[in-house]
XYZ file of C-alpha atoms in Angstrom:
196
model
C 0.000 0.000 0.000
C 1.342 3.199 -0.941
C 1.382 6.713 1.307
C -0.039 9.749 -0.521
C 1.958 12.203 -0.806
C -0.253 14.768 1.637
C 0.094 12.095 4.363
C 3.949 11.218 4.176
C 5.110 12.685 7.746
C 8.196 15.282 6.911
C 11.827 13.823 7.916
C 12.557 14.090 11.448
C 8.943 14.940 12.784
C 8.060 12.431 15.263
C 4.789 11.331 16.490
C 4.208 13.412 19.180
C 4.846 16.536 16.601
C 2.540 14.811 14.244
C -0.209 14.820 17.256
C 0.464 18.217 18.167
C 0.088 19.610 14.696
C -2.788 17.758 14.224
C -4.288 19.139 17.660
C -3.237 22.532 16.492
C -4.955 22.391 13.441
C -8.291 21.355 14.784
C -7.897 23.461 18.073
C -6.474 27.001 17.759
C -4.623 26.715 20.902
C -1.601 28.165 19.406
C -3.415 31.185 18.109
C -4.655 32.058 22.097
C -1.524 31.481 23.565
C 0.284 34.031 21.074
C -2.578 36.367 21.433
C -2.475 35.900 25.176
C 1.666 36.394 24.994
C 1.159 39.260 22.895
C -0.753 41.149 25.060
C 1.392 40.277 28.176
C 4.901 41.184 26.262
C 3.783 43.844 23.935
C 6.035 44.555 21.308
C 4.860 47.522 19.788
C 7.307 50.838 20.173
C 5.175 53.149 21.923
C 5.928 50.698 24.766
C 9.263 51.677 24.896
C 8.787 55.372 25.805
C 8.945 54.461 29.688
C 11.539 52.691 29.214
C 13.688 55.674 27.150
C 12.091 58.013 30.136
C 13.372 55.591 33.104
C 16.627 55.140 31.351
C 17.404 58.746 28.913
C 15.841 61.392 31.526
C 16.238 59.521 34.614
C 12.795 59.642 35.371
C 12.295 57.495 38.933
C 9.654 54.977 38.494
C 7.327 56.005 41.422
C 7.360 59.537 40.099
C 5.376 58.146 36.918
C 2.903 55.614 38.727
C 2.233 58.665 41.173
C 1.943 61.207 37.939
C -0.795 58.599 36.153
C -2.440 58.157 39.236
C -3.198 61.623 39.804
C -3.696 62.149 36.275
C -6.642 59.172 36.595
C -8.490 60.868 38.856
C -7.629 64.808 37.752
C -7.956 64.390 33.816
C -11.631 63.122 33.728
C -12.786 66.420 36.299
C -10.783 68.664 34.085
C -12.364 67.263 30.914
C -16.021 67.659 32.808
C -15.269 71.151 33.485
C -13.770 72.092 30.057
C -17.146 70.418 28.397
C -19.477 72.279 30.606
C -17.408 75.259 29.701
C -17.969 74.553 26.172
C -21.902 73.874 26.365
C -22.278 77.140 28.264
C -20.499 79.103 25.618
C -22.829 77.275 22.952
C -26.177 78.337 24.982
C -24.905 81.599 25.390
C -24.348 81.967 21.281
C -27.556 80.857 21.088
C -28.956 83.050 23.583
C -26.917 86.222 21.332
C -28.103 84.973 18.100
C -31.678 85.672 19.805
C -31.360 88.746 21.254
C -29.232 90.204 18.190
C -29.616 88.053 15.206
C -27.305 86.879 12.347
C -24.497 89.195 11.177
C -25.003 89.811 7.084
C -21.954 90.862 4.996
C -22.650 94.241 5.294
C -20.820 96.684 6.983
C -22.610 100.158 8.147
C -21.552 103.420 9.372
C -23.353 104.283 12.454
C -24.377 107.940 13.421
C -21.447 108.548 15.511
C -18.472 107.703 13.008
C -17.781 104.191 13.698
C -18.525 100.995 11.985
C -20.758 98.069 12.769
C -22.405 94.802 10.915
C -25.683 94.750 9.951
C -27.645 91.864 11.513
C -30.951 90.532 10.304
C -33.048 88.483 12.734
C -33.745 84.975 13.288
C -36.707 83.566 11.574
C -39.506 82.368 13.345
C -38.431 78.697 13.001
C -35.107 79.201 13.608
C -35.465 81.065 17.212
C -38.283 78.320 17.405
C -35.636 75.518 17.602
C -33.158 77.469 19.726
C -35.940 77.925 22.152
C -37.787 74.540 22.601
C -35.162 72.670 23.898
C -35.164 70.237 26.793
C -33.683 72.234 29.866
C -33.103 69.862 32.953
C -34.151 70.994 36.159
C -31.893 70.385 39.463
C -33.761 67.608 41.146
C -35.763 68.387 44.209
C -36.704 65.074 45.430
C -37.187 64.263 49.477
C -37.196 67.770 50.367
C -40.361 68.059 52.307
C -40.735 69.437 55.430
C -42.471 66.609 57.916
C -39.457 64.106 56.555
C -37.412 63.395 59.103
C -34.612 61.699 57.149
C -33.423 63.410 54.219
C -31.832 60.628 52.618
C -31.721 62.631 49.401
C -30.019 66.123 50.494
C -26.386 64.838 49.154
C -28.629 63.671 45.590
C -30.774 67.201 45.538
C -26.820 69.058 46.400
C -25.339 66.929 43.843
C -28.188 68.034 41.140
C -28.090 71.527 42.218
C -24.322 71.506 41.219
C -24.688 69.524 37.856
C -27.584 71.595 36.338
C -27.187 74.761 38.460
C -25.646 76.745 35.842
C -27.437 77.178 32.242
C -27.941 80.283 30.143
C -31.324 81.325 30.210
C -33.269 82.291 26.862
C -34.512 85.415 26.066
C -38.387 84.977 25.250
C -41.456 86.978 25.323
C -44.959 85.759 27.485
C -46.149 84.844 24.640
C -43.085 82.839 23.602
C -42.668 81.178 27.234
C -46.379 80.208 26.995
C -45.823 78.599 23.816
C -42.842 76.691 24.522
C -44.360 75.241 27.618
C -47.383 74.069 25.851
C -45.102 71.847 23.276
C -42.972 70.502 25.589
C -45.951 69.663 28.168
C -46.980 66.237 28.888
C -50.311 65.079 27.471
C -53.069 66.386 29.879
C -50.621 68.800 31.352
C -52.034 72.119 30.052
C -55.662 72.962 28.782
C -56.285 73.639 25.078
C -57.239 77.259 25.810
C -53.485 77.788 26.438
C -52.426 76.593 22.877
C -54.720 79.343 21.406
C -53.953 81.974 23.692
């Protein structure tokens, strides 16, 4: 009986090679294990910059697990803070786009000598969609007087703190009335107020 070509075991392989290949082939375990040793002994370069910083700038070791640990706990409140920043200055754009309008691309001489843009209003869908917008409220939960627990001061002083701060909307009566009505719950406000 003759052996196939395919099945003719390579010179020097013995059978416990031939099992493990075979075992490898059907199982992937070789696959996990480099994946796993990949991840434990990265090899990429970026690795290597705390090495070059131990070694080049005699940078102590402690000083960089104390840096990254501050830096775990500082860089997410300084990234809150510069986002809330951010919103505020987008509400307050808004809020000047309302009062003042869009700038055109004219420039005109005022009375007194100096120059100023021209700017045309908002139309009434635009300061429409800058006005009905959902506005949280600080939360105000447990704060009755016969409780005798408040259980949810640090809650209502943590709200106060997080949605404290917004830039109110200019808006006429009329305006505030109108606004309400959309964003009121079914039920919530009678019809005479839609037509009013």
């Amino acid at each position: 009986m003759a052996v196939s070509e395919e099945r003719r075991p390579a010179r020097g392989e013995g059978r416990g090679e031939r099992l493990a290949s075979a075992l490898d082939q059907r199982l992937p375990v070789s696959a996990a294990g480099k994946e796993f040793l990949r991840k434990s002994f990265p090899d990429h370069w970026s690795f290597l910059l705390g090495e070059w910083a131990l070694y080049s700038l005699l940078v102590p070791v402690e000083l960089l697990t104390r840096s990254f640990r501050t830096a775990l706990f500082v860089l997410p409140f300084l990234t809150y803070h510069a986002t809330k920043r951010a919103c505020l200055g987008l509400q307050a754009a808004d809020r000047r786009r309302l009062l003042d309008g869009e700038t055109t691309a004219e420039v005109r001489r005022t009375a007194g000598g100096g120059y100023e843009e021209a700017h045309t209003l908002l139309s009434r869908e635009e300061a429409y969609r800058i006005l009905v917008r959902d506005t949280p409220r600080p939360c105000a939960e447990g704060t009755e007087a016969w409780r005798w627990f408040h259980r949810h001061r640090l809650r209502n002083a943590l709200s106060r703190w997080y949605f404290g701060k917004s830039v109110e909307m200019p808006a006429t009566a009329w305006q505030r009335r109108r606004v309400a009505f959309v964003r009121a719950a079914p039920g919530e406000v009678s019809e005479g107020a839609e037509k009013s």
